[in-house]
JSON list of C-alpha atoms and ligand atoms in Angstrom, two decimals:
[
{"chain": "P", "resi": 109, "resn": "LEU", "atom": "CA", "xyz": [38.92, 132.58, 9.77]},
{"chain": "P", "resi": 110, "resn": "ASP", "atom": "CA", "xyz": [41.54, 135.21, 9.64]},
{"chain": "P", "resi": 111, "resn": "HIS", "atom": "CA", "xyz": [40.37, 138.64, 9.29]},
{"chain": "P", "resi": 112, "resn": "THR", "atom": "CA", "xyz": [43.13, 140.90, 8.34]},
{"chain": "P", "resi": 113, "resn": "SER", "atom": "CA", "xyz": [40.99, 143.64, 7.06]},
{"chain": "P", "resi": 114, "resn": "PHE", "atom": "CA", "xyz": [42.60, 147.00, 7.02]},
{"chain": "P", "resi": 115, "resn": "ARG", "atom": "CA", "xyz": [41.84, 149.42, 9.76]},
{"chain": "P", "resi": 116, "resn": "PRO", "atom": "CA", "xyz": [41.60, 153.14, 9.33]},
{"chain": "P", "resi": 117, "resn": "ARG", "atom": "CA", "xyz": [44.28, 154.79, 11.36]},
{"chain": "P", "resi": 118, "resn": "LEU", "atom": "CA", "xyz": [42.83, 157.00, 13.94]},
{"chain": "P", "resi": 119, "resn": "GLY", "atom": "CA", "xyz": [45.00, 159.94, 14.70]},
{"chain": "P", "resi": 120, "resn": "LEU", "atom": "CA", "xyz": [45.74, 160.78, 11.13]},
{"chain": "P", "resi": 121, "resn": "LEU", "atom": "CA", "xyz": [42.23, 161.83, 10.42]},
{"chain": "P", "resi": 122, "resn": "PRO", "atom": "CA", "xyz": [40.90, 165.16, 11.47]},
{"chain": "P", "resi": 123, "resn": "ILE", "atom": "CA", "xyz": [38.10, 164.66, 13.88]},
{"chain": "P", "resi": 124, "resn": "VAL", "atom": "CA", "xyz": [34.84, 166.46, 13.53]},
{"chain": "P", "resi": 125, "resn": "THR", "atom": "CA", "xyz": [34.40, 168.84, 16.39]},
{"chain": "P", "resi": 126, "resn": "SER", "atom": "CA", "xyz": [30.72, 168.32, 16.90]},
{"chain": "P", "resi": 127, "resn": "ALA", "atom": "CA", "xyz": [31.37, 164.76, 18.00]},
{"chain": "P", "resi": 128, "resn": "ILE", "atom": "CA", "xyz": [33.18, 165.90, 21.09]},
{"chain": "P", "resi": 129, "resn": "ARG", "atom": "CA", "xyz": [31.24, 167.82, 23.63]},
{"chain": "P", "resi": 130, "resn": "GLN", "atom": "CA", "xyz": [31.55, 166.22, 26.97]},
{"chain": "P", "resi": 131, "resn": "LYS", "atom": "CA", "xyz": [34.33, 168.07, 28.73]},
{"chain": "P", "resi": 132, "resn": "PRO", "atom": "CA", "xyz": [34.24, 171.18, 30.78]},
{"chain": "P", "resi": 133, "resn": "ALA", "atom": "CA", "xyz": [35.93, 173.86, 28.75]},
{"chain": "P", "resi": 134, "resn": "ASN", "atom": "CA", "xyz": [38.65, 174.80, 31.14]},
{"chain": "P", "resi": 135, "resn": "ASP", "atom": "CA", "xyz": [41.00, 171.89, 31.59]},
{"chain": "P", "resi": 136, "resn": "ASN", "atom": "CA", "xyz": [44.63, 172.48, 30.80]},
{"chain": "P", "resi": 137, "resn": "ALA", "atom": "CA", "xyz": [44.48, 175.34, 28.36]},
{"chain": "P", "resi": 138, "resn": "ARG", "atom": "CA", "xyz": [47.68, 175.69, 26.37]},
{"chain": "P", "resi": 139, "resn": "PRO", "atom": "CA", "xyz": [48.51, 178.83, 24.46]},
{"chain": "P", "resi": 140, "resn": "TRP", "atom": "CA", "xyz": [49.60, 178.44, 20.86]},
{"chain": "P", "resi": 141, "resn": "ARG", "atom": "CA", "xyz": [52.18, 181.07, 20.11]},
{"chain": "P", "resi": 142, "resn": "CYS", "atom": "CA", "xyz": [53.99, 182.24, 17.02]},
{"chain": "P", "resi": 143, "resn": "ARG", "atom": "CA", "xyz": [57.31, 180.44, 16.88]},
{"chain": "P", "resi": 144, "resn": "ALA", "atom": "CA", "xyz": [59.04, 183.54, 15.62]},
{"chain": "P", "resi": 145, "resn": "CYS", "atom": "CA", "xyz": [57.72, 186.39, 17.71]},
{"chain": "P", "resi": 146, "resn": "GLY", "atom": "CA", "xyz": [55.64, 184.75, 20.40]},
{"chain": "P", "resi": 147, "resn": "ALA", "atom": "CA", "xyz": [52.36, 186.42, 19.54]},
{"chain": "P", "resi": 148, "resn": "LEU", "atom": "CA", "xyz": [49.37, 184.50, 20.79]},
{"chain": "P", "resi": 149, "resn": "LEU", "atom": "CA", "xyz": [47.64, 182.77, 17.90]},
{"chain": "P", "resi": 150, "resn": "GLY", "atom": "CA", "xyz": [45.14, 180.64, 19.74]},
{"chain": "P", "resi": 151, "resn": "VAL", "atom": "CA", "xyz": [44.55, 178.47, 22.75]},
{"chain": "P", "resi": 152, "resn": "ALA", "atom": "CA", "xyz": [44.46, 174.70, 22.72]},
{"chain": "P", "resi": 153, "resn": "GLN", "atom": "CA", "xyz": [42.05, 173.42, 25.25]},
{"chain": "P", "resi": 154, "resn": "GLY", "atom": "CA", "xyz": [40.20, 170.22, 25.84]},
{"chain": "P", "resi": 155, "resn": "GLY", "atom": "CA", "xyz": [41.32, 168.76, 22.53]},
{"chain": "P", "resi": 156, "resn": "GLU", "atom": "CA", "xyz": [40.26, 171.78, 20.53]},
{"chain": "P", "resi": 157, "resn": "LEU", "atom": "CA", "xyz": [42.08, 174.80, 19.31]},
{"chain": "P", "resi": 158, "resn": "HIS", "atom": "CA", "xyz": [40.31, 178.05, 19.99]},
{"chain": "P", "resi": 159, "resn": "VAL", "atom": "CA", "xyz": [41.23, 180.85, 17.64]},
{"chain": "P", "resi": 160, "resn": "LYS", "atom": "CA", "xyz": [39.87, 184.34, 17.76]},
{"chain": "P", "resi": 161, "resn": "TYR", "atom": "CA", "xyz": [40.03, 186.71, 14.85]},
{"chain": "P", "resi": 162, "resn": "LYS", "atom": "CA", "xyz": [38.41, 190.08, 15.09]},
{"chain": "P", "resi": 163, "resn": "ASP", "atom": "CA", "xyz": [34.77, 189.38, 15.82]},
{"chain": "P", "resi": 164, "resn": "SER", "atom": "CA", "xyz": [34.75, 185.73, 15.00]},
{"chain": "P", "resi": 165, "resn": "GLU", "atom": "CA", "xyz": [35.91, 182.72, 16.92]},
{"chain": "P", "resi": 166, "resn": "VAL", "atom": "CA", "xyz": [36.59, 179.26, 15.64]},
{"chain": "P", "resi": 167, "resn": "TRP", "atom": "CA", "xyz": [37.26, 175.94, 17.28]},
{"chain": "P", "resi": 168, "resn": "ILE", "atom": "CA", "xyz": [39.45, 173.52, 15.43]},
{"chain": "P", "resi": 169, "resn": "VAL", "atom": "CA", "xyz": [40.33, 169.90, 15.94]},
{"chain": "P", "resi": 170, "resn": "GLY", "atom": "CA", "xyz": [43.24, 168.54, 13.97]},
{"chain": "P", "resi": 171, "resn": "THR", "atom": "CA", "xyz": [45.87, 170.54, 12.16]},
{"chain": "P", "resi": 172, "resn": "CYS", "atom": "CA", "xyz": [45.63, 174.28, 11.88]},
{"chain": "P", "resi": 173, "resn": "ARG", "atom": "CA", "xyz": [47.88, 176.65, 9.97]},
{"chain": "P", "resi": 174, "resn": "ARG", "atom": "CA", "xyz": [47.91, 180.31, 10.56]},
{"chain": "P", "resi": 175, "resn": "THR", "atom": "CA", "xyz": [50.04, 183.18, 9.44]},
{"chain": "P", "resi": 176, "resn": "CYS", "atom": "CA", "xyz": [51.11, 185.39, 12.28]},
{"chain": "P", "resi": 177, "resn": "ARG", "atom": "CA", "xyz": [49.52, 188.74, 11.88]},
{"chain": "P", "resi": 178, "resn": "ARG", "atom": "CA", "xyz": [52.38, 190.41, 13.65]},
{"chain": "P", "resi": 179, "resn": "CYS", "atom": "CA", "xyz": [55.45, 189.09, 11.86]},
{"chain": "P", "resi": 180, "resn": "GLY", "atom": "CA", "xyz": [54.07, 187.03, 8.99]},
{"chain": "P", "resi": 181, "resn": "GLU", "atom": "CA", "xyz": [55.60, 183.76, 10.12]},
{"chain": "P", "resi": 182, "resn": "ARG", "atom": "CA", "xyz": [53.65, 180.68, 9.12]},
{"chain": "P", "resi": 183, "resn": "ASN", "atom": "CA", "xyz": [52.72, 178.52, 12.04]},
{"chain": "P", "resi": 184, "resn": "GLU", "atom": "CA", "xyz": [51.21, 175.11, 12.23]},
{"chain": "P", "resi": 185, "resn": "VAL", "atom": "CA", "xyz": [49.84, 173.21, 15.15]},
{"chain": "P", "resi": 186, "resn": "THR", "atom": "CA", "xyz": [48.07, 169.92, 15.58]},
{"chain": "P", "resi": 187, "resn": "VAL", "atom": "CA", "xyz": [45.56, 169.47, 18.32]},
{"chain": "P", "resi": 188, "resn": "ASP", "atom": "CA", "xyz": [44.44, 165.98, 19.06]},
{"chain": "P", "resi": 189, "resn": "ALA", "atom": "CA", "xyz": [41.26, 165.28, 20.84]},
{"chain": "P", "resi": 190, "resn": "SER", "atom": "CA", "xyz": [42.56, 163.84, 24.06]},
{"chain": "P", "resi": 191, "resn": "PRO", "atom": "CA", "xyz": [41.89, 160.17, 24.74]},
{"chain": "P", "resi": 192, "resn": "THR", "atom": "CA", "xyz": [38.95, 159.30, 22.57]},
{"chain": "P", "resi": 193, "resn": "LYS", "atom": "CA", "xyz": [36.39, 157.09, 24.15]},
{"chain": "P", "resi": 194, "resn": "GLU", "atom": "CA", "xyz": [34.98, 155.65, 21.03]},
{"chain": "P", "resi": 195, "resn": "GLY", "atom": "CA", "xyz": [34.94, 152.02, 22.07]},
{"chain": "P", "resi": 196, "resn": "THR", "atom": "CA", "xyz": [36.21, 150.62, 18.81]},
{"chain": "C", "resi": 273, "resn": "ZN", "atom": "ZN1", "xyz": [54.89, 186.20, 14.77]}
]
């Protein structure tokens, strides 16, 4: 029996945030800054991107685009959930 069934490629798919909740929130935080002016757009941390806007906060896993509110530059960042322990 050969079983050459296709496999979905992990890493290209955005991962649903609610699936990942086992890490302490403070390991290696990395600021995401505007590439043009350096304004802080968010913080990548523990495989999630944390973005604050006014009164709301969002956590994103995968690719995020955001227009800099200071200079208008479009920025894009991809945050991968660090080593997934999904077994298969
Ligand atoms: Zn900017």
